[in-house]
Amino acid sequence: MNESIFPTGIEVSNNDQVLEIEWSDGLKSSYPLFGLRQNCPCVMCRGGHAHMSEFNPEAFFEKHPSKIDIKDIQQVGNHAIQITWADGHNSGMYRWETLRMLDPANYSKDHKS
């Protein structure tokens, strides 16, 4: 990802179960919370260091996802956010480049379950 692309706004709606990011290049990304939680980038959630770059974008298209809320979001430097989930988990750092890659709009409707 181009380092000059960064979030200009981040909004969470636990009611709508979505996190939205507006990017400096004008793109607006919308992440269902269930899919975001299922794609937590921490070593524990990814299943070890060997799997750190493996994600499950199909989780964003779950038809009847479990409800999960975000309790807090903190920016980590100029490169990531750390989310505290309602289930208490908070060890994943969602890097801007990872979020941009996981944007559900990048995946074909053919992948939706």
Coordinates of C-alpha atoms in Angstrom, one line a residue:
M1 CA 0.0 0.0 0.0
N2 CA 1.1 3.5 -0.7
E3 CA 2.3 5.1 2.5
S4 CA 0.7 8.3 1.6
I5 CA -2.7 6.6 1.9
F6 CA -4.0 6.7 5.5
P7 CA -7.4 6.9 7.3
T8 CA -8.9 10.4 7.5
G9 CA -11.9 9.2 9.6
I10 CA -12.9 6.0 11.5
E11 CA -16.5 5.4 12.7
V12 CA -17.9 2.5 14.6
S13 CA -21.6 1.6 14.8
N14 CA -22.2 -1.3 17.2
N15 CA -25.9 -0.9 16.4
D16 CA -25.2 -1.4 12.6
Q17 CA -22.4 -3.8 13.4
V18 CA -19.9 -2.0 11.1
L19 CA -16.6 -0.1 11.3
E20 CA -16.2 2.4 8.5
I21 CA -12.9 4.0 7.4
E22 CA -12.5 7.0 5.1
W23 CA -9.1 7.0 3.4
S24 CA -7.0 9.9 2.2
D25 CA -7.5 8.8 -1.5
G26 CA -11.3 9.1 -1.1
L27 CA -12.1 5.4 -0.7
K28 CA -14.6 4.5 2.0
S29 CA -14.3 1.0 3.4
S30 CA -17.1 -0.7 5.4
Y31 CA -16.1 -3.7 7.6
P32 CA -18.8 -5.9 9.3
L33 CA -17.7 -6.3 12.9
F34 CA -18.0 -10.1 12.9
G35 CA -15.6 -10.4 9.9
L36 CA -13.2 -7.9 11.5
R37 CA -13.1 -9.9 14.7
Q38 CA -12.7 -13.2 12.8
N39 CA -9.7 -11.6 11.0
C40 CA -7.9 -10.4 14.1
P41 CA -4.3 -10.1 13.2
C42 CA -2.8 -11.2 16.5
V43 CA -0.6 -14.3 16.6
M44 CA -3.0 -16.2 18.8
C45 CA -6.0 -15.6 16.5
R46 CA -3.9 -16.3 13.4
G47 CA -2.8 -19.7 14.8
G48 CA 0.9 -18.9 15.2
H49 CA 3.7 -16.9 13.6
A50 CA 3.7 -19.0 10.4
H51 CA 0.1 -17.9 9.7
M52 CA 0.3 -14.2 10.3
S53 CA -0.5 -13.2 6.7
E54 CA -3.3 -15.7 6.3
F55 CA -6.8 -14.1 6.6
N56 CA -10.4 -15.2 6.0
P57 CA -12.1 -12.5 4.0
E58 CA -15.2 -14.7 3.6
A59 CA -16.0 -14.0 7.2
F60 CA -17.1 -10.5 6.1
F61 CA -20.0 -12.1 4.1
E62 CA -21.4 -14.3 6.9
K63 CA -25.2 -14.2 6.4
H64 CA -26.2 -14.5 10.1
P65 CA -23.1 -13.4 12.1
S66 CA -22.9 -13.4 15.8
K67 CA -23.2 -9.9 17.3
I68 CA -19.9 -8.5 18.6
D69 CA -19.3 -5.0 19.8
I70 CA -16.3 -2.8 19.9
K71 CA -15.6 -1.3 23.3
D72 CA -12.7 0.9 22.4
I73 CA -10.3 1.8 19.5
Q74 CA -6.8 3.3 20.0
Q75 CA -4.5 4.4 17.3
V76 CA -1.0 2.8 17.4
G77 CA 1.6 5.2 16.0
N78 CA 0.8 6.2 12.5
H79 CA 0.3 2.7 11.2
A80 CA -2.5 0.8 13.0
I81 CA -5.4 0.7 15.4
Q82 CA -5.9 -1.6 18.3
I83 CA -9.5 -2.7 19.0
T84 CA -10.8 -3.7 22.3
W85 CA -13.7 -6.1 21.7
A86 CA -16.7 -6.8 23.9
D87 CA -15.3 -10.3 24.5
G88 CA -12.2 -8.7 26.2
H89 CA -9.8 -9.5 23.4
N90 CA -7.5 -6.6 22.5
S91 CA -4.1 -7.9 21.4
G92 CA -4.5 -7.4 17.6
M93 CA -3.0 -4.4 15.8
Y94 CA -4.9 -3.8 12.6
R95 CA -2.3 -2.2 10.3
W96 CA -3.6 0.3 7.7
E97 CA -2.2 -1.9 4.9
T98 CA -4.0 -5.0 6.4
L99 CA -7.3 -3.2 6.7
R100 CA -7.0 -1.9 3.1
M101 CA -6.2 -5.4 1.8
L102 CA -9.2 -6.8 3.8
D103 CA -11.7 -4.3 2.5
P104 CA -14.8 -6.4 1.7
A105 CA -15.3 -4.4 -1.5
N106 CA -12.1 -6.0 -2.9
Y107 CA -13.8 -9.4 -2.9
S108 CA -16.2 -10.6 -5.6
K109 CA -19.8 -11.2 -4.8
D110 CA -19.1 -14.8 -5.9
H111 CA -17.2 -15.3 -2.6
K112 CA -20.2 -14.4 -0.4
S113 CA -21.6 -17.4 1.5

